[in-house]
């Protein structure tokens, strides 16, 4: 009996050993498969971990064939190609401070609140090994159509937006709200439109839906690219923000097809469908006049003129033959959401799916098969792929699609550094070597004085700090700038009068930066104005005009019977720069003064009073 029991226990132990060996052998086998595919050792731990969590995911190396350092140099051939938002979320390690990217000790803003990214930042966001986690790996997912992708998945991605389970309704070029119907007269949902666009273009419907949600998704269609109400592009739509590098309105201009006159011509006020002829008031148009498409009327287009800054002009009818329609491609002009979704997918397919078929490659074009190596990139922001990946992950997670099959094409470069470029490591153009530390932060940040163009600050310092970094955001304009000091006070100059500012301070201790202080909001003071004209324009009527003050919300004008203004007989808040008062006593001398004010967070702040002027009422 003992022999039988001993034999049984030995068998159990042997099976346990074999089982354990089998599991480790399986992991070792998958690891070897990755190596055999061409993944370097520094990729393997992360990919094995992802495989264990999501066994249906497939990883393929995209062998660029280029040296890592050459790729980084190529992407930074012009520093303005790689931009990053100047924000309190990042330390100065992320920003390039070379001579071409700074001016007078401050960073140059390239677009909006974005500045040039440092070499360190480009290396950090370009290094694929930094993004091999379950969220950020989606920047490497292929964007090609697959029959396993279904409409229910698209609907799940659209769920947080107004497009979820909804028929397409929109504002047309005449300004009327209508429901879209296809050639068969049937209403179409947004998910159905995306699926159709995907199948016809060869792009993944999940990718298309995720990009739409990222660009214009919200609980209501209020974004410029999808509201249809922005003049001069009434009824124009751009769901993927294609061509919107200069802003959302530039994207609508792209959607309208850049329609313009190629020669001098005439615009007519009316059109007769019976005679098929334009007539009425004529407006002479010179070559190069831009316009937005409204509709087709025989040999004419009904259009809306616009000028610089998208200022809106007249509406009328112009002969097609006099206009440039070269860019009426990809189904443009996109005069309804269906055309924008369908045509935009065609554009993406034609321009990116062959050689730039992942979000990573759309930003970092390191494909040597491309005719524009390091160029032809969909976005400028250096961190765009990681942000898009997070958006895609959230959409897939909400839709229950994470465990499905996903194929990832992960770049591999020649001569890559042995270690990844980690957040906080050495390599910044600025020379910093860490983003933050556990040191205490500057406290008691407060305003000591404020003029119309400067702010004086002070704060309690941090022990052993060698430098302080002051970060300022103009809340009125949305612009941002900064300043370095070695003391616990600073004067911020060259500000815009009447604007509101938010300010933070952090300290450098050794080679590390602390976190930021609490936010300080500075009150805005408008400049002093001056009365430029005053007169009595009628019986009991007084007129005054004054200089416009930059940043002012409005003006307060006061009338008094004495120079000390102890006997004020009237006052009025005015948004313009002139005012006519009534019912004044004739023959009486009145004293008049004006001061500008600005409203910040619901509070009103007044500037200095103007010099007093006198006038005798008729």
XYZ file of C-alpha atoms in Angstrom:
618
model
C 0.000 0.000 0.000
C 2.861 2.365 0.881
C 4.494 1.625 -2.457
C 1.270 2.446 -4.289
C 0.872 5.706 -2.357
C 4.484 6.632 -2.976
C 4.107 5.937 -6.663
C 0.922 8.059 -6.770
C 2.623 11.011 -5.072
C 5.576 10.767 -7.421
C 3.218 10.830 -10.379
C 1.426 13.913 -9.030
C 4.733 15.719 -8.554
C 5.865 14.768 -12.041
C 2.636 16.089 -13.556
C 3.033 19.316 -11.574
C 6.571 19.775 -12.844
C 5.520 19.045 -16.415
C 2.592 21.434 -16.095
C 4.816 24.219 -14.811
C 7.368 23.447 -17.474
C 4.644 23.582 -20.102
C 3.479 27.044 -18.995
C 6.966 28.508 -18.954
C 7.711 26.810 -22.227
C 4.599 28.442 -23.704
C 5.716 31.883 -22.550
C 9.237 31.218 -23.760
C 7.865 30.023 -27.096
C 5.845 33.226 -27.619
C 8.836 35.326 -26.613
C 10.939 33.444 -29.178
C 8.239 33.976 -31.811
C 8.488 37.728 -31.245
C 12.280 37.571 -31.588
C 11.959 35.507 -34.755
C 9.646 38.157 -36.193
C 12.348 40.750 -35.639
C 11.482 42.476 -32.360
C 14.567 43.525 -30.325
C 14.943 42.277 -26.757
C 13.956 45.671 -25.337
C 10.430 45.222 -26.786
C 9.789 41.689 -25.543
C 8.780 42.059 -21.899
C 6.034 44.562 -22.719
C 4.703 42.586 -25.695
C 4.636 39.299 -23.769
C 2.704 41.016 -20.970
C 0.178 42.393 -23.475
C -0.165 38.966 -25.101
C -0.872 37.362 -21.733
C -3.600 39.929 -21.103
C -5.056 39.961 -24.644
C -4.164 36.715 -26.452
C -6.119 37.751 -29.589
C -3.883 40.749 -30.215
C -1.264 40.356 -32.932
C 2.041 42.272 -32.979
C 4.038 42.796 -36.164
C 7.388 44.625 -36.371
C 7.455 47.483 -38.838
C 11.131 47.511 -39.810
C 11.869 51.069 -40.868
C 15.396 50.356 -42.109
C 16.573 53.752 -40.869
C 18.886 54.641 -37.988
C 17.193 55.939 -34.866
C 19.255 59.130 -34.713
C 18.646 59.813 -38.420
C 14.901 59.424 -37.906
C 14.888 61.895 -35.012
C 16.980 64.366 -37.044
C 14.664 63.935 -40.015
C 11.572 64.624 -37.948
C 13.287 67.738 -36.574
C 14.641 68.947 -39.912
C 12.514 71.954 -39.104
C 11.862 72.352 -35.393
C 8.432 73.808 -36.137
C 7.363 70.408 -37.536
C 7.233 69.049 -33.991
C 5.151 71.163 -31.641
C 3.779 70.668 -28.148
C 1.396 72.686 -26.027
C 3.053 74.984 -23.511
C 1.177 73.865 -20.442
C 1.642 73.343 -16.716
C 1.428 69.597 -17.379
C 4.983 69.652 -18.735
C 8.308 70.946 -17.472
C 10.638 72.970 -19.689
C 12.398 69.707 -20.580
C 9.729 69.289 -23.253
C 10.371 72.627 -25.006
C 13.139 73.542 -27.417
C 15.125 76.591 -26.301
C 17.494 76.918 -29.262
C 17.970 80.375 -30.789
C 15.450 79.748 -33.571
C 12.728 78.639 -31.124
C 13.046 81.464 -28.582
C 12.953 85.231 -28.635
C 14.175 87.457 -25.817
C 14.333 84.546 -23.398
C 10.761 83.417 -24.135
C 9.498 80.601 -26.325
C 8.076 81.456 -29.736
C 4.514 80.293 -30.218
C 4.131 78.414 -33.488
C 0.407 77.743 -33.442
C -2.029 78.742 -30.716
C -0.443 77.838 -27.374
C 2.072 75.417 -28.924
C 5.852 75.802 -29.110
C 8.605 73.707 -30.686
C 9.250 70.392 -28.943
C 12.753 69.683 -27.661
C 14.881 66.895 -29.108
C 14.339 65.007 -25.873
C 10.544 65.299 -26.263
C 10.687 64.057 -29.862
C 12.787 61.081 -28.799
C 10.423 60.366 -25.923
C 7.234 60.412 -28.014
C 8.869 58.687 -31.005
C 10.336 55.763 -29.064
C 7.765 52.941 -29.530
C 8.962 51.192 -26.382
C 7.523 53.996 -24.236
C 4.006 53.193 -25.447
C 3.702 49.414 -25.210
C 0.904 49.379 -22.627
C -2.743 48.460 -23.156
C -3.818 52.081 -23.756
C -1.065 53.678 -25.797
C -0.294 50.654 -27.991
C -3.345 51.599 -30.088
C -1.278 54.253 -31.864
C 0.257 51.281 -33.700
C -3.034 49.624 -34.665
C -3.578 49.204 -38.387
C -6.222 51.446 -39.907
C -7.307 49.057 -42.665
C -10.803 47.619 -43.029
C -11.471 44.122 -41.734
C -14.688 42.123 -42.171
C -14.699 41.378 -38.436
C -15.458 45.047 -37.770
C -19.196 45.550 -37.275
C -21.668 48.419 -37.026
C -22.514 47.654 -33.397
C -18.865 48.362 -32.583
C -19.088 51.731 -34.352
C -22.262 52.566 -32.422
C -20.502 51.746 -29.172
C -17.653 54.114 -30.064
C -20.169 56.861 -30.893
C -22.124 56.319 -27.675
C -20.810 59.390 -25.777
C -21.813 61.700 -28.658
C -24.928 63.059 -30.338
C -24.265 60.640 -33.229
C -25.088 57.532 -31.195
C -28.109 55.620 -32.544
C -29.102 58.770 -34.407
C -30.176 59.605 -37.950
C -28.187 62.272 -39.771
C -29.784 65.698 -39.313
C -27.988 68.876 -40.336
C -28.141 72.528 -41.397
C -28.010 72.821 -45.197
C -26.312 75.574 -47.196
C -29.534 77.620 -47.094
C -29.494 77.553 -43.310
C -32.419 75.148 -42.897
C -32.324 72.057 -40.666
C -33.074 68.911 -42.668
C -32.751 65.116 -42.360
C -30.391 63.330 -44.717
C -31.868 60.640 -46.996
C -30.008 58.356 -49.386
C -30.819 57.696 -53.047
C -33.570 55.285 -51.986
C -35.191 57.960 -49.839
C -34.217 56.272 -46.572
C -32.810 57.968 -43.525
C -29.240 57.001 -42.588
C -27.637 56.751 -39.133
C -24.151 58.049 -38.457
C -22.927 54.524 -37.700
C -24.275 53.276 -41.032
C -22.606 56.166 -42.862
C -19.273 55.342 -41.209
C -19.584 51.634 -42.074
C -20.344 52.472 -45.708
C -17.427 54.906 -45.862
C -15.138 52.267 -44.340
C -16.066 49.522 -46.784
C -15.733 51.810 -49.808
C -12.462 53.402 -48.707
C -10.790 50.380 -47.137
C -10.306 52.198 -43.814
C -11.223 50.657 -40.483
C -14.665 51.845 -39.332
C -13.415 51.786 -35.740
C -10.531 54.058 -36.701
C -12.858 56.422 -38.597
C -15.339 56.527 -35.719
C -12.599 57.077 -33.126
C -11.036 59.918 -35.139
C -14.444 61.579 -35.590
C -15.154 61.323 -31.867
C -11.720 62.782 -31.083
C -12.032 65.667 -33.539
C -15.666 66.734 -33.181
C -17.373 64.366 -30.754
C -19.495 65.889 -27.996
C -22.986 65.541 -26.558
C -24.220 67.996 -29.198
C -22.909 69.092 -32.632
C -21.427 72.382 -31.481
C -17.884 72.023 -32.859
C -17.063 74.349 -35.746
C -16.493 71.441 -38.136
C -19.955 69.916 -37.622
C -22.402 72.636 -36.565
C -23.002 73.879 -40.133
C -23.680 77.434 -38.963
C -20.292 79.129 -39.349
C -20.285 81.920 -41.916
C -19.212 82.096 -44.669
C -19.322 78.274 -44.744
C -22.985 77.722 -43.895
C -23.855 74.057 -44.454
C -20.230 72.860 -44.745
C -18.904 69.919 -42.707
C -15.513 68.399 -41.878
C -15.792 65.449 -39.499
C -12.093 64.487 -39.563
C -10.695 68.056 -39.322
C -8.850 67.504 -42.608
C -6.956 70.630 -43.678
C -7.587 72.249 -40.295
C -3.924 72.887 -39.480
C -4.697 76.623 -39.411
C -7.807 76.180 -37.261
C -11.334 74.815 -37.566
C -12.393 77.498 -40.066
C -9.508 76.463 -42.326
C -10.967 72.957 -42.171
C -14.321 74.283 -43.389
C -12.546 76.116 -46.205
C -11.025 72.769 -47.194
C -14.495 71.180 -47.035
C -15.846 73.864 -49.380
C -13.241 73.022 -52.024
C -11.342 76.348 -52.168
C -13.742 77.693 -54.772
C -12.501 80.932 -56.364
C -12.548 82.978 -59.571
C -9.827 82.231 -62.125
C -10.600 85.345 -64.133
C -12.543 88.571 -63.890
C -16.247 87.821 -64.013
C -19.677 88.977 -62.864
C -21.900 87.850 -60.007
C -25.653 88.238 -60.410
C -28.185 88.704 -57.645
C -30.866 86.332 -59.014
C -31.390 83.245 -61.173
C -34.311 82.188 -63.389
C -34.771 78.406 -63.409
C -37.226 78.822 -66.303
C -34.781 80.717 -68.504
C -31.763 79.012 -66.937
C -30.114 82.393 -66.753
C -28.754 84.632 -64.001
C -29.966 88.237 -63.870
C -30.427 91.220 -61.565
C -27.925 93.414 -59.737
C -24.409 92.782 -60.979
C -21.227 92.709 -58.928
C -17.846 92.741 -60.675
C -15.446 90.112 -59.390
C -11.709 90.099 -59.981
C -9.558 86.980 -60.323
C -8.703 85.327 -57.027
C -11.989 86.055 -55.245
C -12.802 83.206 -52.830
C -16.328 81.995 -52.216
C -18.259 79.237 -50.480
C -20.533 76.950 -52.497
C -24.296 77.056 -51.810
C -25.914 75.142 -54.694
C -25.807 74.404 -58.429
C -28.172 76.234 -60.780
C -27.641 75.125 -64.390
C -24.404 76.667 -65.634
C -24.062 78.696 -62.450
C -23.092 78.180 -58.847
C -24.876 80.062 -56.125
C -22.068 81.231 -53.832
C -21.248 83.329 -50.799
C -18.180 85.581 -51.114
C -15.602 85.886 -48.370
C -12.367 87.755 -47.773
C -9.403 87.721 -45.391
C -10.189 86.387 -41.958
C -13.210 84.666 -43.530
C -15.159 87.930 -43.526
C -18.486 87.286 -45.241
C -19.543 89.135 -48.390
C -22.444 89.096 -50.826
C -24.406 86.098 -52.069
C -25.132 85.576 -55.768
C -24.736 83.491 -58.925
C -21.488 83.041 -60.888
C -20.776 81.069 -64.064
C -19.072 77.751 -63.332
C -16.700 78.262 -66.243
C -15.151 81.300 -64.511
C -14.362 79.389 -61.324
C -11.644 77.053 -60.139
C -13.059 73.669 -59.184
C -9.763 71.756 -59.055
C -10.411 70.840 -55.434
C -13.924 69.539 -55.916
C -12.529 66.062 -55.238
C -13.137 63.492 -52.486
C -16.835 64.319 -52.853
C -16.284 68.003 -52.056
C -17.846 70.370 -51.333
C -18.969 68.557 -48.191
C -22.436 70.049 -47.919
C -23.821 67.457 -45.507
C -22.432 65.086 -42.864
C -22.724 62.014 -45.107
C -20.570 63.582 -47.823
C -18.031 64.718 -45.231
C -17.804 61.285 -43.595
C -17.651 59.447 -46.913
C -15.369 61.899 -48.735
C -13.074 62.313 -45.744
C -12.609 58.537 -45.571
C -11.687 58.539 -49.262
C -9.087 61.235 -48.592
C -7.582 59.302 -45.669
C -7.474 56.112 -47.720
C -5.839 57.756 -50.739
C -3.272 59.702 -48.751
C -2.408 57.568 -45.740
C -3.521 53.922 -45.839
C -0.788 52.771 -48.238
C 2.255 53.938 -46.297
C 0.957 55.658 -43.155
C -1.618 53.198 -41.874
C -1.251 53.813 -38.124
C -1.623 56.940 -35.992
C 2.101 56.734 -35.251
C 3.040 56.767 -38.959
C 0.591 59.593 -39.629
C 2.600 61.709 -37.184
C 6.093 60.229 -37.670
C 6.391 59.256 -41.323
C 9.387 56.923 -41.032
C 8.263 54.678 -43.896
C 10.977 54.675 -46.573
C 8.375 53.525 -49.121
C 6.739 56.921 -48.760
C 7.681 59.560 -51.308
C 7.896 62.112 -48.466
C 9.994 60.522 -45.734
C 9.623 62.617 -42.541
C 6.944 64.666 -44.313
C 3.289 64.432 -45.386
C 2.201 64.166 -41.757
C -1.424 64.382 -40.644
C -0.748 66.298 -37.439
C 1.891 68.578 -35.922
C 1.566 67.832 -32.211
C 4.386 65.522 -31.142
C 2.125 63.820 -28.584
C -0.867 63.377 -30.911
C -0.431 59.578 -31.399
C -0.421 58.904 -27.656
C -3.492 61.110 -27.139
C -5.350 59.435 -30.003
C -4.407 56.022 -28.621
C -5.997 56.880 -25.266
C -9.167 57.999 -27.045
C -9.277 54.787 -29.089
C -8.683 52.651 -26.006
C -11.533 54.324 -24.118
C -13.860 53.852 -27.086
C -12.941 50.184 -27.476
C -13.255 49.591 -23.747
C -16.718 51.159 -23.626
C -17.714 49.140 -26.687
C -16.435 45.858 -25.258
C -14.000 45.452 -28.169
C -10.687 45.221 -26.331
C -10.564 41.425 -26.303
C -11.270 41.196 -30.038
C -8.570 40.752 -32.669
C -6.387 43.831 -33.168
C -3.264 43.994 -35.327
C -0.437 46.342 -34.316
C 2.458 47.435 -36.552
C 5.209 48.571 -34.193
C 8.221 50.437 -35.643
C 11.715 49.066 -35.143
C 14.730 51.263 -35.967
C 18.367 50.415 -36.582
C 20.838 51.248 -33.809
C 18.211 52.096 -31.228
C 19.505 53.139 -27.785
C 19.641 50.302 -25.263
C 17.344 52.138 -22.839
C 14.083 53.879 -23.583
C 13.813 57.667 -23.464
C 11.907 57.937 -20.217
C 10.045 60.939 -18.901
C 12.550 62.887 -16.851
C 15.760 61.505 -18.364
C 18.635 63.594 -19.716
C 18.502 64.846 -23.267
C 16.476 68.039 -23.322
C 17.510 71.061 -25.332
C 16.836 73.007 -22.159
C 19.339 70.974 -20.173
C 16.897 69.914 -17.428
C 17.024 66.318 -16.289
C 13.765 65.775 -14.434
C 10.176 66.901 -14.559
C 9.341 66.972 -10.864
C 10.527 65.871 -7.444
C 9.180 65.273 -3.971
C 10.518 68.631 -2.752
C 8.018 71.134 -1.326
C 6.474 73.648 -3.705
C 6.470 77.461 -3.677
C 3.655 78.743 -1.437
C 1.788 81.956 -0.640
C 1.969 83.184 -4.233
C 0.363 86.618 -4.276
C 0.039 89.820 -6.252
C 1.970 92.799 -4.898
C 1.075 95.365 -7.570
C -0.593 95.616 -10.975
C -0.461 98.229 -13.706
C -2.157 98.072 -17.064
C 0.859 96.301 -18.585
C 2.633 94.553 -15.686
C 2.108 92.286 -12.691
C 4.414 92.123 -9.665
C 4.464 88.865 -7.654
C 6.116 87.307 -4.653
C 6.004 83.897 -2.985
C 7.566 81.816 -0.224
C 10.559 79.973 -1.620
C 11.726 76.371 -1.518
C 14.808 75.333 0.472
C 17.960 74.953 -1.674
C 16.158 76.149 -4.816
C 18.551 77.589 -7.401
C 15.913 78.864 -9.816
C 12.180 79.497 -10.152
C 9.989 79.042 -13.199
C 6.960 81.336 -13.541
C 4.262 80.057 -15.886
C 1.605 82.520 -17.054
C -1.584 81.972 -19.034
C -3.553 84.815 -20.597
C -7.110 83.597 -19.983
C -8.552 86.275 -22.261
C -6.534 85.315 -25.328
C -5.656 81.732 -24.441
C -1.933 82.415 -24.964
C 0.815 81.278 -22.564
C 4.346 82.395 -21.718
C 6.927 82.009 -18.961
C 9.878 83.491 -17.121
C 12.896 82.221 -15.120
C 14.122 84.042 -11.985
C 16.539 83.290 -9.137
C 14.620 85.294 -6.506
C 11.228 84.735 -4.838
C 9.643 87.624 -6.704
C 9.081 88.583 -10.300
C 7.676 91.369 -12.431
C 5.817 90.250 -15.535
C 5.919 92.976 -18.162
C 4.489 93.659 -21.618
C 1.067 92.345 -20.638
C -2.148 93.230 -22.420
C -4.273 95.791 -20.616
C -7.697 94.611 -19.565
C -6.830 90.901 -19.775
C -7.134 88.175 -17.131
C -4.126 86.033 -16.157
C -3.508 82.777 -14.266
C -0.030 82.246 -12.767
C 1.863 79.281 -11.298
C 5.429 78.938 -9.945
C 7.709 75.900 -9.490
C 11.266 75.599 -8.170
C 14.443 73.882 -9.314
C 16.234 71.982 -6.552
C 19.449 70.384 -7.734
C 18.642 69.062 -11.188
C 14.945 68.485 -10.470
C 11.835 70.646 -10.680
C 9.127 70.664 -8.016
C 5.420 70.578 -8.701
C 3.612 73.868 -9.298
C 2.238 76.209 -6.666
C -1.468 76.859 -6.363
C -2.928 78.989 -9.153
C -3.036 82.756 -8.738
C -5.587 84.721 -10.760
C -4.569 88.322 -11.395
C -7.206 91.006 -11.700
C -7.258 92.915 -14.951
C -7.088 96.698 -15.169
C -7.965 98.472 -18.429
C -6.012 101.444 -19.692
C -7.039 105.055 -19.193
C -9.102 106.472 -22.041
C -9.434 110.094 -23.241
C -12.398 112.083 -24.504
C -11.669 113.156 -28.078
C -14.850 115.056 -28.943
C -17.687 116.631 -26.970
C -20.533 118.920 -28.022
C -24.179 119.788 -27.600
C -25.840 118.441 -30.713
C -29.389 119.540 -29.941
C -31.612 121.022 -27.244
C -30.752 119.267 -23.992
C -28.579 116.793 -25.923
C -24.903 116.104 -25.200
C -22.559 114.009 -27.368
C -19.183 112.586 -26.298
C -16.645 110.379 -28.053
C -13.516 108.777 -26.570
C -10.533 106.606 -27.446
C -11.084 102.877 -27.644
C -9.156 100.934 -24.984
C -7.738 97.533 -25.863
C -9.301 94.704 -23.850
C -12.128 96.836 -22.445
C -15.545 95.218 -22.016
C -17.260 98.604 -21.899
C -17.126 102.199 -20.613
C -18.824 104.222 -17.849
C -19.621 107.846 -18.767
C -20.578 110.293 -16.003
C -22.147 113.789 -16.152
C -21.898 116.281 -13.274
C -22.817 119.903 -12.565
C -19.506 120.472 -10.755
C -15.868 119.600 -11.378
C -15.601 117.538 -8.177
C -18.382 115.234 -9.409
C -20.222 115.481 -6.081
C -23.346 116.351 -8.045
C -23.531 113.580 -10.664
C -26.728 114.010 -12.683
C -26.343 111.012 -14.972
C -24.210 108.004 -15.837
C -24.418 105.257 -18.408
C -22.568 102.003 -19.277
C -21.689 101.937 -22.983
C -20.159 99.153 -25.083
C -19.047 101.452 -27.917
C -16.789 104.509 -27.818
C -19.425 107.251 -28.002
C -22.661 108.268 -26.290
C -25.444 110.806 -26.756
C -27.250 111.852 -23.553
C -30.658 113.584 -23.462
C -32.839 115.809 -21.242
C -30.044 118.048 -19.960
C -30.944 121.584 -18.782
C -30.236 124.153 -21.481
C -27.613 126.790 -20.822
C -25.950 124.754 -18.048
C -22.274 123.768 -18.084
C -21.747 120.027 -17.584
C -18.566 118.188 -16.600
C -18.015 114.858 -18.354
C -15.566 111.996 -17.741
C -15.214 108.407 -18.944
C -13.433 105.306 -17.644
C -13.039 101.888 -19.214
C -13.899 98.656 -17.465
C -13.403 94.979 -18.074
C -15.357 92.040 -16.690
C -13.407 89.002 -15.443
C -15.163 85.983 -13.918
C -18.323 88.045 -13.481
C -16.559 90.919 -11.688
C -16.070 94.407 -13.095
C -12.712 96.197 -12.861
C -12.430 99.891 -13.736
C -9.496 101.744 -15.197
C -8.507 105.295 -14.358
C -10.931 108.102 -15.111
C -10.271 110.251 -18.164
C -9.491 113.943 -17.948
C -12.666 115.949 -17.444
C -14.203 117.843 -20.364
C -16.882 120.542 -20.169
C -19.773 121.334 -22.467
C -22.695 123.789 -22.352
C -26.094 122.296 -23.148
C -28.020 124.085 -25.853
